[in-house]
Short mmCIF file of C-alpha atoms and ligand atoms in Angstrom, two decimals:
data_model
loop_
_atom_site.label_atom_id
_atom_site.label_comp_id
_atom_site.label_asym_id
_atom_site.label_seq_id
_atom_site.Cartn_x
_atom_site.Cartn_y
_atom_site.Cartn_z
CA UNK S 13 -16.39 7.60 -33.04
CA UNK S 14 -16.57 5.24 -30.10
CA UNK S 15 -16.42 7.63 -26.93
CA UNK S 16 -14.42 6.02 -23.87
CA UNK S 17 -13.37 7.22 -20.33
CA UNK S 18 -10.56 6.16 -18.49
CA UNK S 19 -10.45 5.77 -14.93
CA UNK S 20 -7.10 6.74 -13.49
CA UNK S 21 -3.89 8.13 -14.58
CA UNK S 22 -1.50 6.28 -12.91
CA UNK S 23 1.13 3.64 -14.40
CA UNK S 24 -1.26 2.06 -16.51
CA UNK S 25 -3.38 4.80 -17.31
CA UNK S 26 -0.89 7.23 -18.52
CA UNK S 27 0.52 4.48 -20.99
CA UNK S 28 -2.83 3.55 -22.40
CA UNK S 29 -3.51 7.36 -23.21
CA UNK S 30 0.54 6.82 -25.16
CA UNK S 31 -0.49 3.66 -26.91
CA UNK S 32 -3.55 5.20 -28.14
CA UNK S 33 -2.64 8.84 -29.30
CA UNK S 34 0.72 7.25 -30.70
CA UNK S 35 -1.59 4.46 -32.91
CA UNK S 36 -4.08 6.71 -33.71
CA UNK S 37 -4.22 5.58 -37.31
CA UNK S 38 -3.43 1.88 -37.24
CA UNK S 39 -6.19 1.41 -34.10
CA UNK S 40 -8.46 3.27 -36.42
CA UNK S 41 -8.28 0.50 -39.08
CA UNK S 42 -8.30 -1.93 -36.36
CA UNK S 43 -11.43 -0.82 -34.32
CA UNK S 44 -13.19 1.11 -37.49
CA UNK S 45 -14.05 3.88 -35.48
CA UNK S 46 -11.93 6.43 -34.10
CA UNK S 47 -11.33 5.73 -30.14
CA UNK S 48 -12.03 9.39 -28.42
CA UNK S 49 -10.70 9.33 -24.56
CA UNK S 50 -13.77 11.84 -23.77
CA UNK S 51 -12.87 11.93 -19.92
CA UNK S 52 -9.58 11.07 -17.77
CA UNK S 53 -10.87 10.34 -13.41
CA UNK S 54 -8.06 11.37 -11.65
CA UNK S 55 -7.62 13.07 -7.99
CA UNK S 56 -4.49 14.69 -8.51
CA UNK S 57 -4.01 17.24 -11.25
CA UNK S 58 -1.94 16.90 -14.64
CA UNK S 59 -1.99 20.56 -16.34
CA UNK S 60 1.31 20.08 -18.60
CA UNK S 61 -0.64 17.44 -20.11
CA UNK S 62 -1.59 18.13 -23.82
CA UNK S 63 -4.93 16.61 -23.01
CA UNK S 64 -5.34 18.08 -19.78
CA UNK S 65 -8.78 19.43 -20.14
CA UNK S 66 -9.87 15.68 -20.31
CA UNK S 67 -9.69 15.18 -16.79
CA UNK S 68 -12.59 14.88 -14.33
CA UNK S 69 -12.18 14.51 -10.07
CA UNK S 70 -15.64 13.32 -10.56
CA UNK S 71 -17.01 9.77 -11.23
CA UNK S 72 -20.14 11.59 -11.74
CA UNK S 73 -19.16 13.12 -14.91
CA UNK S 74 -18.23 9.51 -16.13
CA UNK S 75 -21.51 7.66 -15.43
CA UNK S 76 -23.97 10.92 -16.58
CA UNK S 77 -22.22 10.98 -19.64
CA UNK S 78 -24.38 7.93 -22.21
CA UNK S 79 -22.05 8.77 -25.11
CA UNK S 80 -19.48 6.84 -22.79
CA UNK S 81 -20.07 3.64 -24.15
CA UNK S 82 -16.88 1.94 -23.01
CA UNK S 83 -14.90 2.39 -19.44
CA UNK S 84 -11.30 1.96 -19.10
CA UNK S 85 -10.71 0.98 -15.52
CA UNK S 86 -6.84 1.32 -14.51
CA UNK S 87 -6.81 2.61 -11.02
CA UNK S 88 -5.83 -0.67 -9.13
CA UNK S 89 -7.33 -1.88 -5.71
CA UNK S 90 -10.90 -2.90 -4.94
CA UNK S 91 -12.34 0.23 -3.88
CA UNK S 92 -13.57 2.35 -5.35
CA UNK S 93 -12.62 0.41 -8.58
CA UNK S 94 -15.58 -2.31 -7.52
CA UNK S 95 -18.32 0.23 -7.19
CA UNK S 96 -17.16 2.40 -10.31
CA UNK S 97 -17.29 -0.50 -12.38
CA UNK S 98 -20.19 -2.37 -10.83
CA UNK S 99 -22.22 1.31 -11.26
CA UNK S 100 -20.76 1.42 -15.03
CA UNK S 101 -21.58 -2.21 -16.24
CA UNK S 102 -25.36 -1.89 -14.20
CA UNK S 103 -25.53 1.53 -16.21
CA UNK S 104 -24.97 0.05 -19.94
CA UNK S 105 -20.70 0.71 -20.20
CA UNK S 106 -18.58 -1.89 -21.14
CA UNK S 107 -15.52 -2.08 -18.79
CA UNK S 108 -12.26 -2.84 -19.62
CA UNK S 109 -9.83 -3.55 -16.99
CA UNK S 110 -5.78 -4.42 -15.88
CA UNK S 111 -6.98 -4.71 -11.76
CA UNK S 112 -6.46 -8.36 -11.01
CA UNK S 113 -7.54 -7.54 -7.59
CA UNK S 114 -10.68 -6.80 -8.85
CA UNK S 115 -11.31 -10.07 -11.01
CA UNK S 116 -9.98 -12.36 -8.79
CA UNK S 117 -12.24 -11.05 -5.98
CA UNK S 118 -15.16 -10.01 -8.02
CA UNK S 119 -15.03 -11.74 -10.89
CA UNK S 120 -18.07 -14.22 -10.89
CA UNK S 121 -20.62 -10.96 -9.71
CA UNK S 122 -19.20 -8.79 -12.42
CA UNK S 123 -19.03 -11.52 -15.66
CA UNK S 124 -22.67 -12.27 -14.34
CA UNK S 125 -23.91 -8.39 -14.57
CA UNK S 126 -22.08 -7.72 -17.69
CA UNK S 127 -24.23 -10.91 -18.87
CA UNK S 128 -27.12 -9.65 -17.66
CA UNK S 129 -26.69 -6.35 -19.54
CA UNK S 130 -25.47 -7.67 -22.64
CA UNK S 131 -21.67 -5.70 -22.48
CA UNK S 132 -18.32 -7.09 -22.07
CA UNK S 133 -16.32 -7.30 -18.92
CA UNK S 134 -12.59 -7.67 -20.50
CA UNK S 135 -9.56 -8.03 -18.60
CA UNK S 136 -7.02 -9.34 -20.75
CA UNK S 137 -4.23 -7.36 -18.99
CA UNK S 138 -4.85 -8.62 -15.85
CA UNK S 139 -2.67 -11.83 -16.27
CA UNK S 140 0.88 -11.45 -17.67
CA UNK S 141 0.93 -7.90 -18.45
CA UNK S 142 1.50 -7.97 -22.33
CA UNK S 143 1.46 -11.43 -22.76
CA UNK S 144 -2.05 -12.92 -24.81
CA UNK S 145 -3.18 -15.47 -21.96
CA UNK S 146 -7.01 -14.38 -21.11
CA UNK S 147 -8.26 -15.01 -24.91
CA UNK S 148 -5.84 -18.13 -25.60
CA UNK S 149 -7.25 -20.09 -22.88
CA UNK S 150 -11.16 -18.58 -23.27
CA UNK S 151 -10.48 -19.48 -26.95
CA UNK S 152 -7.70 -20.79 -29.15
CA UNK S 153 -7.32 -23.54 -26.05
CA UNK S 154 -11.42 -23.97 -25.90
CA UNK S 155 -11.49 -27.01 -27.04
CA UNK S 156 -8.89 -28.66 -24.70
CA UNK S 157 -9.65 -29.95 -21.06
CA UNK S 158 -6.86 -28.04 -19.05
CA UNK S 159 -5.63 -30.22 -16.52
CA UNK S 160 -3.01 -27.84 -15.22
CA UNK S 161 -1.94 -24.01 -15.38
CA UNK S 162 1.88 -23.50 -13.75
CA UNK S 163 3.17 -19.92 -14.10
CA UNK S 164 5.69 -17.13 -13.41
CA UNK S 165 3.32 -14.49 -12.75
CA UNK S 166 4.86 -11.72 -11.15
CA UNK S 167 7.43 -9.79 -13.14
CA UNK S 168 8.74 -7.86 -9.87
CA UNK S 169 9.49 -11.31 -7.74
CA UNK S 170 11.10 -12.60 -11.21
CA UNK S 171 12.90 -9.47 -11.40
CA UNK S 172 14.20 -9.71 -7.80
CA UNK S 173 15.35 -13.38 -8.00
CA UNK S 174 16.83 -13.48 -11.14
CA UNK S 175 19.21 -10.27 -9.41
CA UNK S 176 19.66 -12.59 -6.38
CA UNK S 177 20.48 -15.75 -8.71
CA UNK S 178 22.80 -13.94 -11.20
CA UNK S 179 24.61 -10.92 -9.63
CA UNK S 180 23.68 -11.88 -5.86
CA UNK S 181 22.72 -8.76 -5.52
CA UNK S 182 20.42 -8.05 -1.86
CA UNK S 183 17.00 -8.36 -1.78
CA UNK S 184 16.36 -4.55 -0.70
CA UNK S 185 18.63 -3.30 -3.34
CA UNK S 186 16.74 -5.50 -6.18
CA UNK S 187 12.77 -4.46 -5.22
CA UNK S 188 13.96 -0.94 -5.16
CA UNK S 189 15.17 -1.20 -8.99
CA UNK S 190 12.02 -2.97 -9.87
CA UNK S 191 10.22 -0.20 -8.18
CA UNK S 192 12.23 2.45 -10.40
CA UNK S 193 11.07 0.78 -13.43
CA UNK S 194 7.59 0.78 -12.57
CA UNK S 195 7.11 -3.23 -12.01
CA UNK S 196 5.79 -3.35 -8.78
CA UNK S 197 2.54 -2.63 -7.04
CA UNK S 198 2.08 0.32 -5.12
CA UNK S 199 2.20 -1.74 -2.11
CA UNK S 200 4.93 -4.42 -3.30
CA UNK S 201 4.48 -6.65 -0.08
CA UNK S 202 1.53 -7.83 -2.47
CA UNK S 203 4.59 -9.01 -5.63
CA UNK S 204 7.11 -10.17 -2.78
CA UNK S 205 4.31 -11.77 -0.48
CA UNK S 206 2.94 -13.73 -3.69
CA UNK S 207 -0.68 -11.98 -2.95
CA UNK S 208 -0.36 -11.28 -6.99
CA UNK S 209 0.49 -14.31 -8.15
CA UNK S 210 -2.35 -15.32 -6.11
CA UNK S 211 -4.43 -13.14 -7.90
CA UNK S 212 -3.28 -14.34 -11.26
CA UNK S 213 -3.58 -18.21 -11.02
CA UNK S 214 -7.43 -17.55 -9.38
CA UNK S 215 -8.19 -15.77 -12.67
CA UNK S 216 -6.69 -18.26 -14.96
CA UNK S 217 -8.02 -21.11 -12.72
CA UNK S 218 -11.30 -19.83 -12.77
CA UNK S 219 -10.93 -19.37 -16.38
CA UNK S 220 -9.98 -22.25 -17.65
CA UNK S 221 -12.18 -24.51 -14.76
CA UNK S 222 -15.23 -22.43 -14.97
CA UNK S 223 -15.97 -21.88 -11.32
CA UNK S 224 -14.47 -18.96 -9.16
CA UNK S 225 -11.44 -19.65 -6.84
CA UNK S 226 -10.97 -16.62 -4.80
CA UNK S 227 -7.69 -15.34 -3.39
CA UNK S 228 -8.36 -16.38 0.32
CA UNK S 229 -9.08 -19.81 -0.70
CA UNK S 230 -5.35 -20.56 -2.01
CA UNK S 231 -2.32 -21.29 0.08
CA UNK S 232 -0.09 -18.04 -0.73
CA UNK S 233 4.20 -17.79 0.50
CA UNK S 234 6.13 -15.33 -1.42
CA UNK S 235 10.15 -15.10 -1.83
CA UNK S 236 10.31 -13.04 1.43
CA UNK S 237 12.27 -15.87 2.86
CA UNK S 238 14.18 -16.96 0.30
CA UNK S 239 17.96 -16.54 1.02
CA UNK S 240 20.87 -16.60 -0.69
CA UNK S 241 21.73 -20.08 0.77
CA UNK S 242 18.48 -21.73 -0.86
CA UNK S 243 19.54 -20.49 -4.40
CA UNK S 244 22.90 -22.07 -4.12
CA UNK S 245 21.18 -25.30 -2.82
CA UNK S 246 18.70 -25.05 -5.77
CA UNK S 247 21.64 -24.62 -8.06
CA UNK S 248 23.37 -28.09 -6.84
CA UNK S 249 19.79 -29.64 -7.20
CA UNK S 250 20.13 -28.71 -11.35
CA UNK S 251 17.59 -26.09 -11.04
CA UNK S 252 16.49 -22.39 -9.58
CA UNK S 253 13.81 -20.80 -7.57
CA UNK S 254 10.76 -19.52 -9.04
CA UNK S 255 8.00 -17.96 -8.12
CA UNK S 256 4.99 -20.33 -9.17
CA UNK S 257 1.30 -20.22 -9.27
CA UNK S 258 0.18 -23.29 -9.80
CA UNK S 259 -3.27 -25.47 -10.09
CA UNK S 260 -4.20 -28.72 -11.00
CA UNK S 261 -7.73 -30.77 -11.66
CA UNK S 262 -7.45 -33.63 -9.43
CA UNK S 263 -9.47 -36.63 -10.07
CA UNK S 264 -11.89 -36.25 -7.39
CA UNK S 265 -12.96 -33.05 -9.74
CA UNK S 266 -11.28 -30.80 -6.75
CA UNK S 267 -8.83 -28.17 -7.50
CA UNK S 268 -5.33 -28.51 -5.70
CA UNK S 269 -3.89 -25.24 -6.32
CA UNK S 270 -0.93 -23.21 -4.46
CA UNK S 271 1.20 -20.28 -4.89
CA UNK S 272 5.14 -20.78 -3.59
CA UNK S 273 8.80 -20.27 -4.46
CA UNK S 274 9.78 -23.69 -5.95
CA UNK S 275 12.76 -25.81 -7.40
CA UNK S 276 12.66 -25.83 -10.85
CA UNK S 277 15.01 -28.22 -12.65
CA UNK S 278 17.18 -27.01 -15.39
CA UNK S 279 14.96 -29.18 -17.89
CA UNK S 280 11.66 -26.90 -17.61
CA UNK S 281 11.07 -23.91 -19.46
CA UNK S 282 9.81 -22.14 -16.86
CA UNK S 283 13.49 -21.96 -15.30
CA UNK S 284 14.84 -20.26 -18.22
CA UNK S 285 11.86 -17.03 -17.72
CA UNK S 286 14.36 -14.21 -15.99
CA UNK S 287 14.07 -10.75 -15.69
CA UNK S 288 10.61 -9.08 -15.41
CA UNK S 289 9.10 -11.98 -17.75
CA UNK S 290 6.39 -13.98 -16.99
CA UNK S 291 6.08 -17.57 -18.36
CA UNK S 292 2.72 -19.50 -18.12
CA UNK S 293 2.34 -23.15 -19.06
CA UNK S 294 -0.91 -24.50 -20.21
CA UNK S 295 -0.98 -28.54 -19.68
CA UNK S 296 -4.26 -29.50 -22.26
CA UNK S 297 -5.20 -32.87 -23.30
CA UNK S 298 -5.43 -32.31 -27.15
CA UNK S 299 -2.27 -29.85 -26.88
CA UNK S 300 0.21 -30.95 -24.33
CA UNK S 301 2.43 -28.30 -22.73
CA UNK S 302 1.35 -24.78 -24.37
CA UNK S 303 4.14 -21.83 -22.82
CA UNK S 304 3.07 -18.21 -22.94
CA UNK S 305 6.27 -15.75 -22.55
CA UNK S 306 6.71 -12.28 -22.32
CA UNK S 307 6.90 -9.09 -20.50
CA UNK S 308 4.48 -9.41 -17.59
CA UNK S 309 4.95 -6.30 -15.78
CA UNK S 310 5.81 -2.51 -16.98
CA UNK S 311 3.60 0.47 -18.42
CA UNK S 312 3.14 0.06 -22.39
CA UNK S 313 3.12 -3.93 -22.42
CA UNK S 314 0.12 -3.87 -19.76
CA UNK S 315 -1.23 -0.73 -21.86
CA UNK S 316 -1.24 -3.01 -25.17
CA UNK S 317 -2.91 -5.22 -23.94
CA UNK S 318 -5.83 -2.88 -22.49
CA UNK S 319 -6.02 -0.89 -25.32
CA UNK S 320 -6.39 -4.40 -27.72
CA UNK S 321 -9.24 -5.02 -25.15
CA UNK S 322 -10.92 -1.40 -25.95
CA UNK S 323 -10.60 -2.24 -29.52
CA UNK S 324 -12.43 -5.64 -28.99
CA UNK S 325 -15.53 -3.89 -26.86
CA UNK S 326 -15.98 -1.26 -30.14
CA UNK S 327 -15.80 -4.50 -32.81
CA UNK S 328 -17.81 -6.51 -30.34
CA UNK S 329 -20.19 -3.82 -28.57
CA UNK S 330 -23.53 -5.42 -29.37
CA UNK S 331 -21.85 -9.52 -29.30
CA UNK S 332 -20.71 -10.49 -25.82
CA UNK S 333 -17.59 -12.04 -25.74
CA UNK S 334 -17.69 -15.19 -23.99
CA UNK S 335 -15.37 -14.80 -20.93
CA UNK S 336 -17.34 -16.40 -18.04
CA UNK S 337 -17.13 -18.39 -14.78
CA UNK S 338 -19.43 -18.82 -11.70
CA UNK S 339 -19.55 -19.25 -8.20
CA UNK S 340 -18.28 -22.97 -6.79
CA UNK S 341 -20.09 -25.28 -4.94
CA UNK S 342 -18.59 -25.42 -1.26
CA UNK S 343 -15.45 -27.60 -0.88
CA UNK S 344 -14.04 -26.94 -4.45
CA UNK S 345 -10.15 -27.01 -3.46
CA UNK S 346 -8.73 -29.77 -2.05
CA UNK S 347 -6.84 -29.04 0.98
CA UNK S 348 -3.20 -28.38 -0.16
CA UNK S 349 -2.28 -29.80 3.24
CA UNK S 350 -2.86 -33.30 1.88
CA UNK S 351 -1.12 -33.39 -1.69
CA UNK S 352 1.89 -35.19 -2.19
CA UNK S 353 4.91 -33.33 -3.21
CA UNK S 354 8.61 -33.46 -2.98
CA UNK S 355 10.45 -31.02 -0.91
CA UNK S 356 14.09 -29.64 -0.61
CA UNK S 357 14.50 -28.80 3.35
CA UNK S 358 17.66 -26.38 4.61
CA UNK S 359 18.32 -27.08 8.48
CA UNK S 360 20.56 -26.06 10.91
CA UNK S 361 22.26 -28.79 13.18
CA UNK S 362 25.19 -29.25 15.46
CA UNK S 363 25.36 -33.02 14.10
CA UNK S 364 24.48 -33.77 10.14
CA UNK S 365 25.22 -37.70 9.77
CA UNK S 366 22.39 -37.53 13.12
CA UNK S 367 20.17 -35.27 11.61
CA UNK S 368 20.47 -37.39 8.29
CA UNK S 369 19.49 -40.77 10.76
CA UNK S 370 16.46 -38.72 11.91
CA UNK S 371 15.67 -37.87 8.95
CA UNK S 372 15.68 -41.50 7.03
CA UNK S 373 13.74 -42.75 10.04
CA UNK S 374 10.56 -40.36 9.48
CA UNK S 375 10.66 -40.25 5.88
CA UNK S 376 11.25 -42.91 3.14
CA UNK S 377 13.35 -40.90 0.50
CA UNK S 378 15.91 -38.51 1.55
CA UNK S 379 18.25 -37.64 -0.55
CA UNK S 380 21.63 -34.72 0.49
CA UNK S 381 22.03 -31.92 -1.45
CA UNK S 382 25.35 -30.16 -0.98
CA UNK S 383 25.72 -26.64 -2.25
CA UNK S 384 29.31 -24.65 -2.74
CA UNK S 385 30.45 -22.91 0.18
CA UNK S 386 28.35 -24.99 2.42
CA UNK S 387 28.65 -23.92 6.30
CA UNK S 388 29.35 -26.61 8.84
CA UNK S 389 26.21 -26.67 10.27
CA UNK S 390 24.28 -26.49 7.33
CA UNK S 391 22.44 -29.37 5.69
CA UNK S 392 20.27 -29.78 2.82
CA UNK S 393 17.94 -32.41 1.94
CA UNK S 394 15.50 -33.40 -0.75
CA UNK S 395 12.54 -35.34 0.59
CA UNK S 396 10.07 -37.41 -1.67
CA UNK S 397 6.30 -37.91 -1.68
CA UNK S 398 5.09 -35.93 1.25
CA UNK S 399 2.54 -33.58 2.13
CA UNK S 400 2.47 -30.60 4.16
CA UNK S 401 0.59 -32.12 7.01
CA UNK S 402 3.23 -34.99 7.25
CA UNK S 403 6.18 -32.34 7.29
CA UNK S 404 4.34 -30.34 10.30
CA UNK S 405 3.43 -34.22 12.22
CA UNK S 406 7.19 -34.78 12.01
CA UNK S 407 8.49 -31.55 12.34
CA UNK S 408 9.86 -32.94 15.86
CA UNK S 409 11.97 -35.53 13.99
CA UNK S 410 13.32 -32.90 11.71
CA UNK S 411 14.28 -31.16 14.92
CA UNK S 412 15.51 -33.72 17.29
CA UNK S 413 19.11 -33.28 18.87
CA UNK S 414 19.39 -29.28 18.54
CA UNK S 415 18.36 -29.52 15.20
CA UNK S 416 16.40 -26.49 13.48
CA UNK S 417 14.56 -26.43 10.20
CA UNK S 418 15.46 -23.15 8.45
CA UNK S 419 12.92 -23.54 5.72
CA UNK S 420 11.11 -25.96 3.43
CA UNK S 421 10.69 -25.22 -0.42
CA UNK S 422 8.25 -27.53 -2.80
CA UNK S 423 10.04 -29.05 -5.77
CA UNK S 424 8.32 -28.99 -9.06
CA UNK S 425 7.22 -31.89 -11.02
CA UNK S 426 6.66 -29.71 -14.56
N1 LIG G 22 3.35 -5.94 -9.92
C1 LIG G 22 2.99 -6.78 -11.02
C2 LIG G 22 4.18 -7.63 -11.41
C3 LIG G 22 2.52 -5.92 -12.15
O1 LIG G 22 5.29 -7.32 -10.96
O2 LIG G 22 4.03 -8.60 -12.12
C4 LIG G 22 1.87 -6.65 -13.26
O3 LIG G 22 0.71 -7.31 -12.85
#
C-alpha cells in the first residue's frame, strides 16, 4: 500500500480524491499497490465528506508521518506551497504537483533537491491541464532538437475569446462563465493578464532547452485589451486572435520567447483550438510540427493527470525519472525588443489616405486591412518585418496629423 498525502482540497484537490476513489481498482493494476490518501491539509473544514477524518490543519502531521512516501501538492501559489514541498522533498517524499507557479519559479532548486535525494519532482499537470505534454517532450520527443514550442495555454483566455469571436458576447460576461466552471485561477487577472501562459511556456521552455527561464524574464500582454474591433480585423486578415506562448532557439543559442494575443491565419491548427482547449505545437527537427490538444483547464482533466503522476512516483519510487533543467548563464533570452515580426496595427485618425502616407514612409510593407462595419475613423494595417523597438522609434510617425494608435497585435508566422 503506497501511503500519500494531499495538500489542499480545493479545485484540484477535491477531483484527485474523485479520480482516485472512483478508479480504485483499475489504478490498483496500474500502480500495483493500492494508493491510500492517509492525510488531506486543508484550513477550512469538510465534515459531509465520506473521508472527512482524513483531514489535517497541520503540515506537521504530513512531514512527521515517514509512511508518507509520496506528497500530492494541489494548493496553488508559491507560499506556503514552496516551503511544504521544499521541507517534503529535503525530508525523503516524492512530490507531485499541478502549481505552475511553483515550477516556473522554482523549478531548477526543486528538480536539483529531488536529485539530490533520489525522489521525483513530477508535474505533469502543470502544462495543459489533461493534455500529456511534460513526458512527450522529456521523452517520446527526446531525441529531437526542439527549435520551437507555440501554444494555447490558458483554457480561461481561450474560453473568453472564443465567446467574444463566436457569440460576441462581453468580456465581463465570458470570465464570469469560465469562473462558474471552475477554469480560472483564483485570481483570474493571472489567465486574462497572460501571467499563466507565462508560466506554462517557462516550464516547457525550460524543458525542452534545459536551462530555467523564469516568469519575469519573458515579455507577458494578455487579452485585456483586446476588443471587439481587433477580432473583426483579424477575421478580414483570414485568421483569429489567440492567446500564444511562444519560444524559439535562435541561432546565436539565445532564447526569443514572448507571451501575446496574436493573428493566427485560418491555415494553422492552433486557430481551430476553441473553447477551454489548449493546443501546443512542438516544432522538432526529426518530427516536424507535433500538436498536443485537449482540455487544458477544469477539475478531473487536471486531476488525471496528477493522479497518472502519483501512479508513476509508486512504479518509479526508487528510479528517478529524468525531468531536469538548470539555472542559465546570464543573458539567455534575447531581448524580444529586437526580433523581427509582422504586426497588424488598429489606429484612430481624422485622415486615413494621410495616415496610410505616414505610414509607407516609416515602414517598407504596409498593407490595409478592412474589417465589416468599419468606422470612419478607423484604420487597420498590417506591417512587415519589424521589431518592437522600431514600432516605439516611430511611434511619432504612426501618430502624426491627430493620428492615435489604438493598439498593436503580433502576427504569427506558425
Ligand atoms: N486557469 C488555468 C487555465 C487553469 O485557464 O488554463 C489550468 O492551468
Amino acid at each position: 500500500m503506497a501511503d500519500i498525502a494531499i495538500l489542499g482540497h480545493g479545485v484540484v484537490g477535491s477531483g484527485v480524491m474523485e479520480v482516485i476513489e472512483g478508479h480504485r481498482e483499475s489504478l490498483f493494476e496500474r500502480a500495483k499497490e493500492e494508493i491510500n490518501v492517509k492525510h488531506i491539509l486543508d484550513l477550512r473544514d469538510f465534515p459531509d465528506l465520506p473521508y472527512s477524518d482524513k483531514f489535517t490543519k497541520s503540515f506537521d502531521d504530513i512531514i512527521g508521518d515517514d509512511s508518507v512516501r509520496i506528497v500530492v501538492e494541489v494548493m496553488g501559489g508559491l507560499h506556503p506551497a514552496y516551503d511544504y514541498v521544499k521541507a517534503c522533498l529535503e525530508s525523503g517524499k516524492s512530490v507531485v504537483t499541478s502549481n505552475k507557479e511553483l515550477v516556473a519559479t522554482k523549478g531548477a532548486e526543486l528538480l536539483r533537491i529531488a536529485r539530490e535525494n533520489n525522489l521525483n519532482f513530477l508535474f505533469e499537470a502543470s502544462v495543459g491541464g489533461g493534455i500529456p505534454i511534460i513526458r512527450p517532450i522529456s521523452q517520446c520527443l527526446a531525441a529531437n532538437d526542439v527549435a520551437e514550442i507555440a501554444g494555447i495555454l490558458n483554457g480561461t483566455t481561450n474560453f473568453i475569446l472564443t465567446k467574444m469571436i463566436r457569440d460576441k458576447m462581453d468580456f465581463a460576461e465570458a470570465l464570469k462563465l469560465a469562473q462558474e466552471n471552475g477554469y480560472a485561477e483564483r485570481d483570474p487577472s493571472a489567465d486574462v493578464g497572460g501571467e499563466d501562459s507565462c508560466r506554462k511556456i517557462c516550464i516547457l521552455a525550460s524543458l525542452a532547452f534545459g536551462h530555467h527561464v523564469y516568469p519575469d524574464e519573458v515579455y507577458t500582454q494578455g487579452i485585456t485589451e483586446i476588443t471587439l474591433e481587433d477580432v473583426g480585423y483579424a477575421k478580414a486578415w483570414g485568421g483569429v486572435i489567440k492567446l500564444i506562448g511562444q519560444v524559439k532557439m535562435l541561432g546565436n543559442r539565445k532564447l526569443h520567447i514572448i507571451v501575446a494575443p496574436m493573428f493566427i491565419s485560418e491555415e494553422s491548427q492552433l486557430a481551430h483550438v476553441d473553447d477551454v482547449f489548449n493546443g501546443i505545437m512542438v516544432r522538432g527537427d526529426a518530427t516536424g510540427d507535433v500538436v498536443f490538444y485537449g482540455k487544458g483547464a477544469g477539475k478531473l482533466p487536471t486531476a488525471s493527470a496528477v493522479v497518472a503522476d502519483i501512479i508513476d512516483c509508486i512504479k518509479h519510487f526508487k528510479a528517478r525519472k529524468y525531468l531536469f533543467w538548470e539555472d542559465a548563464k546570464p543573458d539567455y533570452i534575447e531581448d524580444y525588443k529586437l526580433a523581427k515580426m509582422n504586426f497588424f496595427l488598429h489606429i484612430n485618425t481624422p485622415d486615413k489616405e494621410k495616415t496610410m502616407r505616414s505610414l509607407e514612409d516609416a515602414f517598407e510593407k504596409v498593407r490595409r486591412v478592412i474589417r465589416d462595419n468599419e468606422n470612419e475613423n478607423e484604420l487597420g494595417v498590417v506591417i512587415s518585418d519589424v521589431s518592437f523597438a522600431e514600432l516605439d522609434e516611430k511611434k511619432a510617425h504612426i501618430e502624426k496629423d491627430g493620428a492615435r494608435l489604438l493598439g498593436r497585435i503580433v502576427i504569427s508566422e506558425f
